[in-house]
mmCIF file of C-alpha atoms in Angstrom:
data_model
loop_
_atom_site.group_PDB
_atom_site.id
_atom_site.type_symbol
_atom_site.label_atom_id
_atom_site.label_comp_id
_atom_site.label_asym_id
_atom_site.label_seq_id
_atom_site.Cartn_x
_atom_site.Cartn_y
_atom_site.Cartn_z
ATOM 1 C CA MET A 12 -12.187 145.022 156.098
ATOM 2 C CA ARG A 13 -10.435 147.561 153.880
ATOM 3 C CA LEU A 14 -10.478 151.345 153.743
ATOM 4 C CA HIS A 15 -8.927 153.033 150.728
ATOM 5 C CA VAL A 16 -7.468 156.509 151.193
ATOM 6 C CA GLY A 17 -5.719 158.881 148.849
ATOM 7 C CA CYS A 18 -5.172 162.373 147.510
ATOM 8 C CA ALA A 19 -6.227 164.504 144.561
ATOM 9 C CA MET A 20 -2.964 163.709 142.744
ATOM 10 C CA TRP A 21 0.012 161.367 142.972
ATOM 11 C CA THR A 22 2.700 163.969 142.403
ATOM 12 C CA HIS A 23 3.218 167.307 144.122
ATOM 13 C CA ALA A 24 6.361 169.432 144.095
ATOM 14 C CA SER A 25 6.424 169.814 147.871
ATOM 15 C CA TRP A 26 6.289 166.037 148.425
ATOM 16 C CA GLN A 27 9.564 165.302 146.636
ATOM 17 C CA GLY A 28 12.424 165.045 149.082
ATOM 18 C CA ARG A 29 10.014 165.352 152.059
ATOM 19 C CA PHE A 30 7.832 162.270 151.724
ATOM 20 C CA LEU A 31 8.871 160.777 148.393
ATOM 21 C CA PRO A 32 12.335 160.344 146.887
ATOM 22 C CA GLY A 33 13.171 163.198 144.606
ATOM 23 C CA PRO A 34 13.505 164.013 141.932
ATOM 24 C CA LEU A 35 11.729 161.015 140.442
ATOM 25 C CA PRO A 36 11.090 160.543 136.703
ATOM 26 C CA PRO A 37 7.391 160.744 135.718
ATOM 27 C CA GLY A 38 7.246 156.993 135.181
ATOM 28 C CA GLU A 39 8.135 156.291 138.829
ATOM 29 C CA ARG A 40 6.102 158.898 140.721
ATOM 30 C CA LEU A 41 2.883 156.909 140.914
ATOM 31 C CA ARG A 42 4.809 153.825 142.085
ATOM 32 C CA ALA A 43 6.252 155.838 144.990
ATOM 33 C CA TYR A 44 2.873 157.383 145.835
ATOM 34 C CA ALA A 45 1.269 153.917 145.913
ATOM 35 C CA THR A 46 3.492 152.973 148.859
ATOM 36 C CA TRP A 47 1.799 155.743 150.872
ATOM 37 C CA CYS A 48 -1.818 155.506 149.763
ATOM 38 C CA ASN A 49 -3.941 152.829 148.136
ATOM 39 C CA ALA A 50 -6.167 155.110 146.049
ATOM 40 C CA VAL A 51 -5.955 158.293 143.992
ATOM 41 C CA GLU A 52 -8.308 160.680 142.247
ATOM 42 C CA GLY A 53 -7.803 160.696 138.490
ATOM 43 C CA ASN A 54 -8.294 164.416 137.987
ATOM 44 C CA THR A 55 -5.980 164.844 134.994
ATOM 45 C CA THR A 56 -8.388 162.929 132.755
ATOM 46 C CA PHE A 57 -10.867 165.801 133.150
ATOM 47 C CA TYR A 58 -8.618 167.973 130.986
ATOM 48 C CA ALA A 59 -7.521 165.426 128.380
ATOM 49 C CA THR A 60 -7.918 161.738 127.660
ATOM 50 C CA PRO A 61 -4.481 160.144 128.145
ATOM 51 C CA THR A 62 -2.907 157.835 125.608
ATOM 52 C CA ARG A 63 -3.266 154.122 126.125
ATOM 53 C CA ALA A 64 0.498 153.896 126.686
ATOM 54 C CA THR A 65 0.218 156.390 129.540
ATOM 55 C CA VAL A 66 -2.550 154.364 131.176
ATOM 56 C CA GLU A 67 -0.498 151.192 130.725
ATOM 57 C CA SER A 68 2.265 152.930 132.702
ATOM 58 C CA TRP A 69 -0.206 153.708 135.503
ATOM 59 C CA ALA A 70 -1.193 150.050 135.660
ATOM 60 C CA ALA A 71 2.434 148.909 135.674
ATOM 61 C CA GLN A 72 3.211 151.137 138.667
ATOM 62 C CA THR A 73 0.354 149.887 140.863
ATOM 63 C CA GLY A 74 -0.917 146.612 142.224
ATOM 64 C CA PRO A 75 -4.333 145.188 141.303
ATOM 65 C CA ASP A 76 -5.817 146.310 144.650
ATOM 66 C CA PHE A 77 -4.924 149.971 144.085
ATOM 67 C CA ARG A 78 -7.945 152.164 143.334
ATOM 68 C CA PHE A 79 -8.325 154.851 140.704
ATOM 69 C CA VAL A 80 -11.450 156.999 140.744
ATOM 70 C CA ILE A 81 -11.247 158.386 137.215
ATOM 71 C CA LYS A 82 -12.961 161.628 136.248
ATOM 72 C CA LEU A 83 -14.745 161.758 132.893
ATOM 73 C CA PRO A 84 -13.406 164.403 130.489
ATOM 74 C CA LYS A 85 -14.711 167.963 130.634
ATOM 75 C CA PRO A 86 -16.147 167.908 127.074
ATOM 76 C CA ILE A 87 -18.492 165.087 128.106
ATOM 77 C CA THR A 88 -19.684 166.455 131.444
ATOM 78 C CA HIS A 89 -19.398 170.231 131.182
ATOM 79 C CA GLU A 90 -19.331 171.236 127.522
ATOM 80 C CA HIS A 91 -21.862 168.778 126.079
ATOM 81 C CA ARG A 92 -23.597 168.093 129.406
ATOM 82 C CA LEU A 93 -23.794 164.325 128.824
ATOM 83 C CA THR A 94 -25.493 164.441 125.412
ATOM 84 C CA GLY A 95 -24.071 163.556 122.002
ATOM 85 C CA THR A 96 -20.775 162.300 123.388
ATOM 86 C CA ASP A 97 -20.734 158.669 122.220
ATOM 87 C CA ASP A 98 -17.460 158.932 120.284
ATOM 88 C CA GLN A 99 -15.640 160.810 123.053
ATOM 89 C CA LEU A 100 -16.900 158.378 125.681
ATOM 90 C CA ARG A 101 -15.867 155.359 123.617
ATOM 91 C CA ALA A 102 -12.342 156.732 123.165
ATOM 92 C CA PHE A 103 -12.088 157.447 126.880
ATOM 93 C CA LEU A 104 -13.234 153.982 127.925
ATOM 94 C CA GLU A 105 -10.827 152.337 125.488
ATOM 95 C CA ALA A 106 -7.948 154.397 126.892
ATOM 96 C CA MET A 107 -8.803 153.291 130.445
ATOM 97 C CA GLU A 108 -8.890 149.562 129.649
ATOM 98 C CA PRO A 109 -5.304 148.805 130.803
ATOM 99 C CA LEU A 110 -6.209 149.728 134.398
ATOM 100 C CA GLY A 111 -8.464 146.682 134.615
ATOM 101 C CA PRO A 112 -9.663 146.138 138.212
ATOM 102 C CA ARG A 113 -7.773 149.228 139.387
ATOM 103 C CA THR A 114 -10.590 151.395 138.025
ATOM 104 C CA HIS A 115 -12.696 151.543 141.149
ATOM 105 C CA ALA A 116 -15.239 153.926 139.642
ATOM 106 C CA LEU A 117 -15.715 156.276 136.738
ATOM 107 C CA TRP A 118 -16.509 159.664 138.210
ATOM 108 C CA VAL A 119 -19.105 161.929 136.614
ATOM 109 C CA GLN A 120 -18.449 165.380 138.079
ATOM 110 C CA LEU A 121 -21.176 167.799 136.975
ATOM 111 C CA PRO A 122 -21.056 171.611 136.861
ATOM 112 C CA GLY A 123 -22.880 173.759 139.400
ATOM 113 C CA SER A 124 -25.401 174.742 136.733
ATOM 114 C CA PHE A 125 -26.488 171.114 136.262
ATOM 115 C CA GLY A 126 -29.677 171.036 138.313
ATOM 116 C CA PRO A 127 -32.865 169.031 138.854
ATOM 117 C CA ALA A 128 -34.193 169.971 135.405
ATOM 118 C CA ASP A 129 -31.219 168.134 133.870
ATOM 119 C CA LEU A 130 -31.826 164.803 135.584
ATOM 120 C CA GLY A 131 -33.346 163.346 132.420
ATOM 121 C CA ALA A 132 -30.023 163.799 130.623
ATOM 122 C CA LEU A 133 -28.168 162.194 133.527
ATOM 123 C CA ALA A 134 -30.559 159.232 133.619
ATOM 124 C CA ALA A 135 -30.208 158.628 129.868
ATOM 125 C CA PHE A 136 -26.421 158.934 130.044
ATOM 126 C CA LEU A 137 -26.074 156.510 132.950
ATOM 127 C CA ARG A 138 -28.339 153.964 131.247
ATOM 128 C CA SER A 139 -26.130 154.106 128.147
ATOM 129 C CA LEU A 140 -22.930 153.250 129.996
ATOM 130 C CA PRO A 141 -21.439 149.739 129.926
ATOM 131 C CA ARG A 142 -22.200 147.712 133.023
ATOM 132 C CA ASN A 143 -18.634 146.461 133.496
ATOM 133 C CA HIS A 144 -17.744 149.629 135.422
ATOM 134 C CA ARG A 145 -18.873 151.160 138.684
ATOM 135 C CA TYR A 146 -20.053 154.789 138.459
ATOM 136 C CA ALA A 147 -20.045 157.700 140.876
ATOM 137 C CA VAL A 148 -21.700 161.097 140.371
ATOM 138 C CA GLU A 149 -20.769 164.419 141.968
ATOM 139 C CA VAL A 150 -23.317 167.245 141.788
ATOM 140 C CA ARG A 151 -22.826 170.843 142.903
ATOM 141 C CA HIS A 152 -26.230 172.464 142.367
ATOM 142 C CA ARG A 153 -27.511 173.536 145.788
ATOM 143 C CA ALA A 154 -31.043 172.272 145.096
ATOM 144 C CA PHE A 155 -29.845 168.675 145.457
ATOM 145 C CA PHE A 156 -28.708 169.467 148.996
ATOM 146 C CA GLU A 157 -31.496 171.790 150.093
ATOM 147 C CA GLU A 158 -34.665 170.465 148.427
ATOM 148 C CA GLU A 159 -35.865 167.039 149.497
ATOM 149 C CA ARG A 160 -37.685 166.363 146.233
ATOM 150 C CA ALA A 161 -34.579 167.100 144.149
ATOM 151 C CA GLU A 162 -32.450 164.941 146.444
ATOM 152 C CA ARG A 163 -34.836 161.997 146.184
ATOM 153 C CA LEU A 164 -35.112 162.320 142.390
ATOM 154 C CA LEU A 165 -31.340 162.230 142.047
ATOM 155 C CA GLU A 166 -31.061 159.231 144.356
ATOM 156 C CA ARG A 167 -33.687 157.438 142.262
ATOM 157 C CA VAL A 168 -31.734 158.114 139.058
ATOM 158 C CA LEU A 169 -28.524 156.836 140.624
ATOM 159 C CA ALA A 170 -30.217 153.743 142.046
ATOM 160 C CA THR A 171 -31.285 152.555 138.593
ATOM 161 C CA VAL A 172 -27.645 151.815 137.743
ATOM 162 C CA ASP A 173 -26.297 151.310 141.302
ATOM 163 C CA ALA A 174 -24.245 154.531 141.057
ATOM 164 C CA GLU A 175 -22.875 156.344 144.087
ATOM 165 C CA TRP A 176 -23.352 160.003 145.017
ATOM 166 C CA VAL A 177 -19.910 161.518 145.753
ATOM 167 C CA PRO A 178 -19.971 164.208 148.453
ATOM 168 C CA PHE A 179 -17.352 166.949 148.340
ATOM 169 C CA ASP A 180 -17.212 168.151 151.931
ATOM 170 C CA THR A 181 -15.953 171.739 152.017
ATOM 171 C CA THR A 182 -17.569 172.714 155.318
ATOM 172 C CA ALA A 183 -14.227 172.949 157.155
ATOM 173 C CA LEU A 184 -12.877 175.360 154.535
ATOM 174 C CA PHE A 185 -15.886 177.665 154.784
ATOM 175 C CA ALA A 186 -16.241 177.459 158.580
ATOM 176 C CA ASP A 187 -14.454 180.801 158.912
ATOM 177 C CA ARG A 188 -12.384 183.255 156.913
ATOM 178 C CA PRO A 189 -9.393 181.950 154.914
ATOM 179 C CA ALA A 190 -5.998 182.172 156.578
ATOM 180 C CA SER A 191 -3.609 181.644 153.643
ATOM 181 C CA ASP A 192 -3.283 182.474 149.952
ATOM 182 C CA ALA A 193 -4.199 178.888 149.039
ATOM 183 C CA GLU A 194 -7.308 179.043 151.211
ATOM 184 C CA ARG A 195 -8.330 182.368 149.668
ATOM 185 C CA ASP A 196 -7.957 180.838 146.214
ATOM 186 C CA ALA A 197 -10.006 177.788 147.256
ATOM 187 C CA TRP A 198 -12.760 180.081 148.547
ATOM 188 C CA THR A 199 -13.243 181.406 145.004
ATOM 189 C CA LYS A 200 -13.260 177.996 143.319
ATOM 190 C CA LYS A 201 -14.695 175.301 145.587
ATOM 191 C CA PRO A 202 -18.431 174.598 145.972
ATOM 192 C CA ARG A 203 -20.104 175.713 149.174
ATOM 193 C CA VAL A 204 -22.687 173.021 149.871
ATOM 194 C CA PRO A 205 -23.844 171.215 153.043
ATOM 195 C CA ARG A 206 -22.073 168.057 154.182
ATOM 196 C CA ARG A 207 -23.755 164.881 152.945
ATOM 197 C CA SER A 208 -22.928 161.470 154.424
ATOM 198 C CA ARG A 209 -25.580 159.084 153.105
ATOM 199 C CA ALA A 210 -24.148 156.116 151.179
ATOM 200 C CA LEU A 211 -26.211 154.661 148.341
ATOM 201 C CA THR A 212 -24.042 151.630 147.525
ATOM 202 C CA GLY A 213 -21.531 149.287 149.078
ATOM 203 C CA HIS A 214 -18.670 151.452 147.790
ATOM 204 C CA PRO A 215 -19.118 155.033 149.057
ATOM 205 C CA ILE A 216 -16.592 157.672 147.988
ATOM 206 C CA VAL A 217 -15.836 160.819 150.014
ATOM 207 C CA ARG A 218 -13.880 163.900 148.978
ATOM 208 C CA TYR A 219 -12.930 165.951 152.035
ATOM 209 C CA LEU A 220 -11.307 169.392 151.875
ATOM 210 C CA GLY A 221 -9.653 170.621 155.052
ATOM 211 C CA ARG A 222 -7.489 173.635 155.817
ATOM 212 C CA ASP A 223 -3.796 174.351 155.415
ATOM 213 C CA ALA A 224 -3.399 174.072 159.201
ATOM 214 C CA THR A 225 -3.210 170.386 160.120
ATOM 215 C CA ASP A 226 -5.167 170.750 163.374
ATOM 216 C CA ARG A 227 -8.050 172.409 161.525
ATOM 217 C CA THR A 228 -8.091 169.642 158.917
ATOM 218 C CA VAL A 229 -8.148 166.915 161.567
ATOM 219 C CA GLU A 230 -10.837 168.713 163.548
ATOM 220 C CA GLY A 231 -12.993 169.004 160.444
ATOM 221 C CA TRP A 232 -12.866 165.319 159.544
ATOM 222 C CA ARG A 233 -14.134 164.107 162.950
ATOM 223 C CA PRO A 234 -17.688 163.474 161.670
ATOM 224 C CA TRP A 235 -16.270 161.341 158.855
ATOM 225 C CA LEU A 236 -14.485 159.058 161.302
ATOM 226 C CA ASP A 237 -17.842 158.042 162.762
ATOM 227 C CA THR A 238 -19.439 157.667 159.330
ATOM 228 C CA VAL A 239 -16.596 155.650 157.810
ATOM 229 C CA CYS A 240 -16.420 153.330 160.834
ATOM 230 C CA ASP A 241 -20.163 152.742 160.565
ATOM 231 C CA TRP A 242 -19.838 151.959 156.866
ATOM 232 C CA LEU A 243 -17.047 149.471 157.504
ATOM 233 C CA ARG A 244 -19.061 147.741 160.233
ATOM 234 C CA GLU A 245 -21.971 147.502 157.767
ATOM 235 C CA GLY A 246 -19.718 145.681 155.296
ATOM 236 C CA ARG A 247 -19.240 148.619 152.923
ATOM 237 C CA SER A 248 -15.896 149.394 151.275
ATOM 238 C CA PRO A 249 -15.348 153.170 151.452
ATOM 239 C CA THR A 250 -12.755 155.322 149.713
ATOM 240 C CA VAL A 251 -11.790 158.673 151.250
ATOM 241 C CA PHE A 252 -9.748 161.378 149.541
ATOM 242 C CA ILE A 253 -8.098 164.025 151.716
ATOM 243 C CA HIS A 254 -7.500 167.482 150.238
ATOM 244 C CA THR A 255 -6.147 170.700 151.676
ATOM 245 C CA PRO A 256 -6.015 174.019 149.829
ATOM 246 C CA ASP A 257 -2.260 173.736 149.207
ATOM 247 C CA ASN A 258 -2.106 169.893 149.427
ATOM 248 C CA ALA A 259 1.412 170.193 150.865
ATOM 249 C CA ASP A 260 0.704 167.658 153.630
ATOM 250 C CA ALA A 261 -2.215 165.790 152.044
ATOM 251 C CA LEU A 262 -0.136 162.636 151.611
ATOM 252 C CA THR A 263 0.565 162.263 155.324
ATOM 253 C CA LEU A 264 -2.930 163.412 156.258
ATOM 254 C CA ALA A 265 -4.504 160.656 154.161
ATOM 255 C CA ARG A 266 -2.473 158.078 156.087
ATOM 256 C CA ARG A 267 -3.367 159.776 159.362
ATOM 257 C CA PHE A 268 -7.062 159.481 158.547
ATOM 258 C CA HIS A 269 -6.568 155.762 157.900
ATOM 259 C CA ASP A 270 -4.642 155.429 161.175
ATOM 260 C CA GLU A 271 -7.424 157.134 163.139
ATOM 261 C CA VAL A 272 -10.030 154.801 161.671
ATOM 262 C CA ARG A 273 -7.819 151.791 162.426
ATOM 263 C CA ALA A 274 -7.417 152.948 166.029
ATOM 264 C CA ARG A 275 -11.166 152.362 166.345
ATOM 265 C CA LEU A 276 -11.248 149.240 164.157
ATOM 266 C CA PRO A 277 -7.963 147.336 164.684
ATOM 267 C CA GLU A 278 -9.064 144.626 162.251
ATOM 268 C CA LEU A 279 -8.782 147.129 159.392
ATOM 269 C CA GLU A 280 -6.157 146.121 156.843
ATOM 270 C CA LEU A 281 -2.884 148.023 157.089
ATOM 271 C CA LEU A 282 -1.606 150.430 154.464
ATOM 272 C CA PRO A 283 1.706 149.575 152.743
ATOM 273 C CA ASP A 284 4.988 150.757 154.252
ATOM 274 C CA PRO A 285 5.974 154.091 152.673
ATOM 275 C CA MET A 286 8.968 154.210 150.376
ATOM 276 C CA PRO A 287 11.875 156.003 152.119
ATOM 277 C CA ASN A 288 12.387 159.516 150.827
ATOM 278 C CA GLU A 289 16.131 158.855 150.480
ATOM 279 C CA PRO A 290 17.755 156.069 148.436
ATOM 280 C CA LEU A 291 18.599 153.001 150.491
ATOM 281 C CA THR A 292 22.298 152.328 151.080
ATOM 282 C CA LEU A 293 24.310 149.385 152.393
ATOM 283 C CA PHE A 294 25.757 151.348 155.320
#
């Protein structure tokens, strides 16, 4: 029984010297992060496809059980809206090859304007993908959350290739007015959609956005504790990513979420021991 948890990134300025040794060279930051969490969102690939050498470095810094959920590049999902992208997709998949089994899923995040009328493009795109990867789709158009027909059509499209629907739970953020600059910024950028907790596959993925106040973040994830425990009892293998608007404490919050699930399910596999944030000495 294993729960994977992680953050939106593996390096954050406020983590160095607090949770992780600092300063660390770029080639060691993921290695240090992987002693805290066993999964990470690959958000940087949305903006540019990394070189193969960069991806080889990611693989070298992590064990084979570490999970990357890798976002497809913006030109594929947002600019070309999944059509006419064969060359870009091929280059991206080739760059990701060194991760091997660490690639838990390739993540198709779609813009808020991508609605039910676009499902034909999504279906054709998913059918064209190689079957040696797992796929996960995140939609932001409100119709998929508010109209039963649109929801069922999307689920049918995903089921044809055993793809997961990734919920981005922002309900805690929008529960009341923002209380910090980071929360105010998040209010202008994050999608405001209902919470969705229905898993379609054996490998559900959750993105949860809390608040900058730790107690508010923990309060907001209570429903997910029940859901994730149910999934684990059903034999599913969930991955949960913890965000906050400033992400200053996201690293410790991800471990706390894992700890709270393990308090209910003691048979859950432990996370690794975190790397000390100071160099070890002999005295």
